[in-house]
Short mmCIF file of C-alpha atoms in Angstrom, two decimals:
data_model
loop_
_atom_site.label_atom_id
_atom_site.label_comp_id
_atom_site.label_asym_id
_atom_site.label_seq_id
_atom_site.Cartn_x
_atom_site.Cartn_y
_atom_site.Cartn_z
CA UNK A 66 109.45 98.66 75.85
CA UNK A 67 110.15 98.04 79.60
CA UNK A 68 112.01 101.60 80.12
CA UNK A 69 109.37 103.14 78.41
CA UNK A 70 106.67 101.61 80.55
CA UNK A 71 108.57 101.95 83.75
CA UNK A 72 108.80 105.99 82.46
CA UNK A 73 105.19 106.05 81.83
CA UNK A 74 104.38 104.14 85.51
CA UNK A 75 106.46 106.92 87.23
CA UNK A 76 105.33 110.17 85.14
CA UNK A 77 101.83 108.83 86.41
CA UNK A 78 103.25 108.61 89.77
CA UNK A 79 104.35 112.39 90.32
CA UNK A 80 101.55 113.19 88.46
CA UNK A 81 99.38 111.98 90.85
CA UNK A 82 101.14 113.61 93.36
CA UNK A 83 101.52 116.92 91.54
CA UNK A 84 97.98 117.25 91.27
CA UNK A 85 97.21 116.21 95.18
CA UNK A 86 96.59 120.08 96.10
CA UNK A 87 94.52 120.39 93.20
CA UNK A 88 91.96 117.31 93.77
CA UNK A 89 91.49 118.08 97.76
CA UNK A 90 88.71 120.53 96.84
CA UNK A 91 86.44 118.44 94.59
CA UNK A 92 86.80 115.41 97.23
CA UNK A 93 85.90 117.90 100.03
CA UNK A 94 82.87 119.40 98.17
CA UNK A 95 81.72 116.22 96.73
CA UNK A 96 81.59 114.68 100.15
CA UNK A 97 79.17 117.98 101.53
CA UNK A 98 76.87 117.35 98.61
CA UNK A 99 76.64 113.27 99.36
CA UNK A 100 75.85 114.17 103.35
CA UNK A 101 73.68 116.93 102.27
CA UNK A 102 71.86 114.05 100.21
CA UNK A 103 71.72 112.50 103.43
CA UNK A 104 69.93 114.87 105.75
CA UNK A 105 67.80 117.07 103.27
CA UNK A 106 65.32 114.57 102.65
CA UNK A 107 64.46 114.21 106.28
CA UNK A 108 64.25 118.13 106.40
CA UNK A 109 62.15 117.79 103.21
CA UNK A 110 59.77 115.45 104.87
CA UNK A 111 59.22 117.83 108.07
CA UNK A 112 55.35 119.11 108.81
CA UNK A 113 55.13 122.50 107.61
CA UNK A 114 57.63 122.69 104.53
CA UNK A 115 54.86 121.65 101.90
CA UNK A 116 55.01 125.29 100.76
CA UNK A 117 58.76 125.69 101.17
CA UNK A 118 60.73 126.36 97.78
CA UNK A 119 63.52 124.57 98.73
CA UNK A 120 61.17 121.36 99.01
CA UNK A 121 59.73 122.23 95.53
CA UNK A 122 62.83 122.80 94.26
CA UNK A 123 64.51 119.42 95.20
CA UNK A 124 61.27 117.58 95.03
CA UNK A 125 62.78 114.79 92.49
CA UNK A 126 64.44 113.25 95.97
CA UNK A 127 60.98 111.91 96.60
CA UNK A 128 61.34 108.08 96.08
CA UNK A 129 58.85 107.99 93.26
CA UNK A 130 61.25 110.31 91.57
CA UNK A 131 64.19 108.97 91.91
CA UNK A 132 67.10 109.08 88.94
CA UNK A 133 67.19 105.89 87.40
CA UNK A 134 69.37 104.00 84.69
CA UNK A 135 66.54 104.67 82.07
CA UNK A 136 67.08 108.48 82.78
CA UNK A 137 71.15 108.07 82.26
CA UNK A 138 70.88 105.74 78.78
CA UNK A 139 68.60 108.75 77.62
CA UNK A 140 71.18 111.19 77.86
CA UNK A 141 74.70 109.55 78.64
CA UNK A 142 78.12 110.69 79.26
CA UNK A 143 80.11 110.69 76.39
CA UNK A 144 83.10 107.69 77.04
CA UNK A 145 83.85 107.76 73.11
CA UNK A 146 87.55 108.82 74.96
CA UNK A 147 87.44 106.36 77.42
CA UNK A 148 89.94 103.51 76.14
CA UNK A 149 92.85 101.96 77.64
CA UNK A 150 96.38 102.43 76.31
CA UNK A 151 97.95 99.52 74.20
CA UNK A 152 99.79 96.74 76.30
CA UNK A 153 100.48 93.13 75.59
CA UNK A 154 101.12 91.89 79.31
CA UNK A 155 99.13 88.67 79.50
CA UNK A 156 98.11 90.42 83.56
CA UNK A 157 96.37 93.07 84.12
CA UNK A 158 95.74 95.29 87.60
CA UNK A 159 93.16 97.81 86.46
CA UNK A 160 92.68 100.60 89.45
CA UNK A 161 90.18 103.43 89.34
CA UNK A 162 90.41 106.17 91.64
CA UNK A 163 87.53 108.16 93.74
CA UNK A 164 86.01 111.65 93.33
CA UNK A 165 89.05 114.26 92.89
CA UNK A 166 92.05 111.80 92.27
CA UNK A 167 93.82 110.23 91.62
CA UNK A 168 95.89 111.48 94.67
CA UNK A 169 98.76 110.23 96.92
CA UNK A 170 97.29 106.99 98.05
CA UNK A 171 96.17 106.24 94.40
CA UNK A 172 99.95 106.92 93.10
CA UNK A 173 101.19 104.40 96.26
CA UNK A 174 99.10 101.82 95.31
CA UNK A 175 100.45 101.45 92.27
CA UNK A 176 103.85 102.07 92.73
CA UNK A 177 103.41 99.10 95.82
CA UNK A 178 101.83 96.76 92.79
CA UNK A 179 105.00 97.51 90.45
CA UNK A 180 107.82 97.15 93.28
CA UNK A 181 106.24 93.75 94.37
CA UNK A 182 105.33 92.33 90.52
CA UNK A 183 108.88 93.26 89.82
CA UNK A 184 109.92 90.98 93.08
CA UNK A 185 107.87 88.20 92.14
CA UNK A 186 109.24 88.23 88.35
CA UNK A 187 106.03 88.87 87.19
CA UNK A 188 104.93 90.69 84.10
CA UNK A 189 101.72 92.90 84.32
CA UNK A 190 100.40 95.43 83.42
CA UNK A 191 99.43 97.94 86.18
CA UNK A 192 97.39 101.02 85.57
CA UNK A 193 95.51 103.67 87.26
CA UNK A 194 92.74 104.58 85.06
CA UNK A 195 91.99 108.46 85.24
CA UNK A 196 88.15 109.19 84.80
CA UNK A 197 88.34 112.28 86.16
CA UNK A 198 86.81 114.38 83.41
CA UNK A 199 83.69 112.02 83.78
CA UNK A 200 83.46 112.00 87.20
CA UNK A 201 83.52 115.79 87.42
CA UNK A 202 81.61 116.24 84.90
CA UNK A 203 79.09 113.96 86.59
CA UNK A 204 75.45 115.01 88.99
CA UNK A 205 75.72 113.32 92.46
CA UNK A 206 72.87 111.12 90.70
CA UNK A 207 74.53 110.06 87.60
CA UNK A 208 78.21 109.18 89.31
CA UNK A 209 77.28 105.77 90.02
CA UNK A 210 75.84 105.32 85.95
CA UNK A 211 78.82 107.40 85.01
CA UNK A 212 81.04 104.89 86.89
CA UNK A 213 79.12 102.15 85.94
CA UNK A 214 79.12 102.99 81.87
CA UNK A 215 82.60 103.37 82.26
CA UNK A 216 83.33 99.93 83.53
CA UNK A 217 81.22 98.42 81.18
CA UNK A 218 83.16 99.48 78.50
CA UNK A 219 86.53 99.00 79.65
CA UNK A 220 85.29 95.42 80.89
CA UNK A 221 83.82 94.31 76.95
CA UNK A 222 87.03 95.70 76.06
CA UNK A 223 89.28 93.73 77.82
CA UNK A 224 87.47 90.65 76.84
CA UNK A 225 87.98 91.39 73.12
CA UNK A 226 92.19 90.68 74.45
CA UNK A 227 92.55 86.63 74.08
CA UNK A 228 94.94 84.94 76.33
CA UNK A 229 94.26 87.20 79.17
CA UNK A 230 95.68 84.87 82.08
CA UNK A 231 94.37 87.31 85.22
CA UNK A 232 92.45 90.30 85.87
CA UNK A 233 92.60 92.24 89.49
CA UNK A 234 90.74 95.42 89.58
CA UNK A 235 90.43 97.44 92.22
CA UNK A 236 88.85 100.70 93.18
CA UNK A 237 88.48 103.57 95.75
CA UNK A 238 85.52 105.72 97.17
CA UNK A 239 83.51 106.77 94.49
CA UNK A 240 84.86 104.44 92.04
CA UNK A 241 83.48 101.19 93.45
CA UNK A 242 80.68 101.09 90.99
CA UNK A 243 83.18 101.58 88.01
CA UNK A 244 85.50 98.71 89.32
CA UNK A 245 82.96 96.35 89.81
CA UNK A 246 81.09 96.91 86.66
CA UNK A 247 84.36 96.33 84.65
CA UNK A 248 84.75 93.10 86.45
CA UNK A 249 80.66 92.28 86.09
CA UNK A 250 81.26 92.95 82.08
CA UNK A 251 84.57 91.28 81.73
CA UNK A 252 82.71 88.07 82.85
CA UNK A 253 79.95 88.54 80.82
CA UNK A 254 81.40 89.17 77.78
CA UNK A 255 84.72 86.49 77.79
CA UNK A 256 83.22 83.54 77.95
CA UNK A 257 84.60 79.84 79.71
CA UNK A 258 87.87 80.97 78.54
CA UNK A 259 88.22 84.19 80.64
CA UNK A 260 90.75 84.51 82.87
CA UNK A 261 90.44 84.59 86.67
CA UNK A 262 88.78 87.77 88.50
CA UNK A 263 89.72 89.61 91.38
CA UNK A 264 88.23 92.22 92.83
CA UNK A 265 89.67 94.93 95.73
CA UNK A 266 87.35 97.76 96.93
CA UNK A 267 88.88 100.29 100.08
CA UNK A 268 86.26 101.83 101.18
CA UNK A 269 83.96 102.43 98.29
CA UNK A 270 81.00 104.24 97.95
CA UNK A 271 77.47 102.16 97.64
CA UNK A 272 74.98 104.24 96.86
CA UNK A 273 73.27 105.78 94.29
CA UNK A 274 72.00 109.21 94.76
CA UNK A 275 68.64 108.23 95.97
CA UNK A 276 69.57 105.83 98.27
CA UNK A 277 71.95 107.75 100.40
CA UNK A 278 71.08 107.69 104.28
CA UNK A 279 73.31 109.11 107.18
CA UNK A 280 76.50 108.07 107.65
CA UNK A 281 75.55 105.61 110.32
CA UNK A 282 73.78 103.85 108.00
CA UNK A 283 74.16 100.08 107.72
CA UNK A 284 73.95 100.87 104.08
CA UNK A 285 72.36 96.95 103.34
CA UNK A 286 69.63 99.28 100.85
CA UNK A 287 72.39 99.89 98.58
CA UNK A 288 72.88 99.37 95.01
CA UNK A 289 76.54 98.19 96.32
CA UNK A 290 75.65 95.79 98.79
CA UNK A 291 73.44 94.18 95.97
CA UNK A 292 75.98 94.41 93.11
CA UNK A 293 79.51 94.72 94.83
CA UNK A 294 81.60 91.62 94.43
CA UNK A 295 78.57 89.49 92.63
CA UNK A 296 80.37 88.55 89.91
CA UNK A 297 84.68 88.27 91.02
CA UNK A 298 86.17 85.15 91.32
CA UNK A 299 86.88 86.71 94.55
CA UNK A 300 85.79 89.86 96.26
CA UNK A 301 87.63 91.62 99.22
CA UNK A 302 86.50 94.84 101.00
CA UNK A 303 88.65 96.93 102.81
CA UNK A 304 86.78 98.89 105.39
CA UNK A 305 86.66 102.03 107.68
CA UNK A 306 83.80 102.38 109.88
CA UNK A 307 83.79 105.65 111.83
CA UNK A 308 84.46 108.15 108.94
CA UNK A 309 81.69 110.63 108.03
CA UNK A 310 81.34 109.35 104.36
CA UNK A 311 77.84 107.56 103.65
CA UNK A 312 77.18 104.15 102.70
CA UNK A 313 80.96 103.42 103.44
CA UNK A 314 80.59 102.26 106.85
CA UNK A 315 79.44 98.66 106.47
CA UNK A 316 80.99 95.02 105.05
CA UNK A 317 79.63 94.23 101.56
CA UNK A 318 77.81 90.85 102.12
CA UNK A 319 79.28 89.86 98.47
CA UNK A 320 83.14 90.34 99.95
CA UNK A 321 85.44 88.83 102.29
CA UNK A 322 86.11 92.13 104.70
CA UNK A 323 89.19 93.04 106.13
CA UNK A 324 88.09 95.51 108.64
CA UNK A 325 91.08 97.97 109.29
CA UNK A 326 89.01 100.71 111.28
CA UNK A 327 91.16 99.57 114.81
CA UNK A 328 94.45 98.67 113.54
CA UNK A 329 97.53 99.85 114.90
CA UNK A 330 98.67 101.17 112.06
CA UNK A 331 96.10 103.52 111.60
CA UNK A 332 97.46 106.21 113.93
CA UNK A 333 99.83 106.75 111.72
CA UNK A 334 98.13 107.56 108.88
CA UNK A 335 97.38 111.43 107.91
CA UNK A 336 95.95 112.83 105.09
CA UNK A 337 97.65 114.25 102.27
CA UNK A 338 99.36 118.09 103.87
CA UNK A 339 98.16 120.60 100.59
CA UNK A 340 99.48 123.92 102.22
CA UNK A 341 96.07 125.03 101.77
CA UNK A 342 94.37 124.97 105.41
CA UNK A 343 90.84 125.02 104.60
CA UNK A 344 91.76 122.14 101.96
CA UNK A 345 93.54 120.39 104.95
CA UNK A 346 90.79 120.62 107.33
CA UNK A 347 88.06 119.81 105.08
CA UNK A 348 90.58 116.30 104.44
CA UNK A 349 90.46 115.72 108.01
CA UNK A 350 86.85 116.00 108.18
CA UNK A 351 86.78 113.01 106.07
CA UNK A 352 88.37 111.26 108.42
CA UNK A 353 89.78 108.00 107.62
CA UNK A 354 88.15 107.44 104.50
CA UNK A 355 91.13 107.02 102.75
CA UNK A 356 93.23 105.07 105.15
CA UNK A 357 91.54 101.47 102.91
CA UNK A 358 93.51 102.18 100.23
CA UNK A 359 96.35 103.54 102.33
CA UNK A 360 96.44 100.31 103.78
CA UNK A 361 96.49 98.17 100.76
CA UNK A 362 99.44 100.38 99.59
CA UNK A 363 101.41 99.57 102.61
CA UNK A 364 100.90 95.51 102.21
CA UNK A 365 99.60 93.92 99.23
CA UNK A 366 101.87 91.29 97.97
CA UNK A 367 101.98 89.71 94.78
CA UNK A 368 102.36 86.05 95.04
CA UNK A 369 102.44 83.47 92.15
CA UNK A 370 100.98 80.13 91.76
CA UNK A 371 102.62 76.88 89.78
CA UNK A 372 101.99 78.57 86.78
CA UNK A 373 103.78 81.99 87.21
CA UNK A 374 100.24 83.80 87.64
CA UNK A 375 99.46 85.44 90.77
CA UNK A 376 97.59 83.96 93.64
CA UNK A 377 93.97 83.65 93.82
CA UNK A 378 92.43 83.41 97.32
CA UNK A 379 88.98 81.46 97.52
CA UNK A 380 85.84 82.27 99.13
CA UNK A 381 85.31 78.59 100.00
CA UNK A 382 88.55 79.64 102.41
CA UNK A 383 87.50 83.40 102.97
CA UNK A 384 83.58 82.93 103.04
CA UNK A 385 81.80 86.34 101.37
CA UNK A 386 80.32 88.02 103.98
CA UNK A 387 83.04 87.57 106.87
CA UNK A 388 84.52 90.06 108.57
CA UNK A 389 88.22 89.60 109.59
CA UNK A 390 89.21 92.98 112.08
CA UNK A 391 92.45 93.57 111.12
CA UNK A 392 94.65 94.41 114.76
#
């Protein structure tokens, strides 16, 4: 029971961290292909190309060809694997990593959420859902259906499980559309009698594939800054501004933002050391894309109401849409 979950929790853990070397690459290249989204179609639009293969080739980035969700339902991923393991906590903290995790900051989140449940004498169950295989697998322009698919499922899933008291999902980079489908669905599907819906996103990524701009973007275009938050009992949105990654360098309108691009503590936050230097530098070209998360593993706290379940902060308090800078 317990010693076989807290075994489980921490074979995840150095796991995780095992596998940190490993994952650096497909962050690294996955991030070239989303800013090479970003600039080619400006090149593509430039007088004198019109004959150009490379225009030809790539001409499906036009807008009137853009990859939409009718494309994806016609030829899916394949999530008949994609279930989550047994449990019968009554709580549930559902995480879902970005493109090439989980990794070190995925591993300390959840480690952080066990230490301070177990503080609080509260009973949950915490996971970090691995979607890897899918997300690999995955075209720059199905990730966001991929994520979203995923969600779904696990989201009609978990509101098949009666007596679910709380739900707080959160989600990383490239696995903000998974995180906030799964919420979107939960709702959806579990009726008056749901439980209550919380929703953390560090940093996540917004766009789909045709809608990617430069990294200075204000990213408002987005399928995320539609979607993102919508449907949580409350929405918060962790944020770095000045990293290279597009459509990550905004506030969702739909969240309360904590803005943690100038705190103190960021200084002293590196990237994961591989061995490898080209791994190492390519991290550090991502700048602080990762330091959301890593923040949130430093100080989320798990506090519990009258009723033992943990705390839910309301937007009529933190209004969606404000932006708190954290110093």
């Amino acid at each position: 029971g317990a010693n076989e979950s807290e075994q489980t929790s921490r074979s995840k853990r150095v796991g995780a961290k095992q596998n940190c070397q490993s994952n650096t690459a497909g962050r690294v290249v996955h991030m070239l292909a989303l800013l090479s989204a970003a600039f080619l179609p400006a090149l593509l639009r430039t007088p004198g190309l019109s004959a150009n293969p490379l225009r030809r080739h790539l001409r499906c980035r036009q807008p009137g060809c853009a990859f939409t969700e009718a494309d994806y339902r016609a030829d899916p991923a394949d999530l008949s694997a994609a279930v989550l393991p047994e449990f019968t906590e009554q709580h549930v903290y559902l995480h879902f990593h970005g493109r090439g995790g989980p990794d070190r900051e995925d591993a300390d989140l959840q480690a952080r959420i066990i230490e301070q449940d177990k503080a609080a004498g509260l009973d949950r169950f915490v996971h970090v859902f691995v979607w890897r295989r899918w997300l690999d697998a995955a075209t720059a322009e199905r990730i966001s259906y991929t994520g979203q698919a995923l969600g779904r499922k696990l989201g009609q899933a978990l509101a098949q499980r009666k007596g679910l008291r709380s739900l707080h999902v959160s989600a990383t980079s490239a696995g903000g559309f998974a995180g906030n489908e799964c919420i979107a669905a939960y709702v959806a599907a579990a009726g008056p009698e749901r439980a209550t819906t919380r929703l953390t996103l560090c940093d996540p990524f917004c766009a789909r594939a045709d809608e990617v701009g430069a990294p200075w973007d204000d990213g408002r275009r987005t399928s995320g800054a539609r979607l993102f938050g919508r449907d949580a009992d409350f929405a918060e949105h962790f944020l770095n501004s000045d990293d290279i990654v597009p459509s990550t360098n905004f506030a969702l309108p739909l969240c309360y933002c904590y803005d943690v691009t100038g705190s103190a503590e960021r200084a002293s936050f590196s990237p994961p050391s591989s061995g490898n230097f080209l791994q190492d530098v390519g991290l550090r070209l991502l700048g602080y894309h990762n330091w959301p998360i890593g923040y949130v593993a430093r100080h989320y706290e798990t506090r519990l109401d009258a009723g033992g379940s943990p705390m839910l902060p309301s937007h009529s308090e933190l209004p969606r849409g404000t932006v708190f800078k954290v110093p």
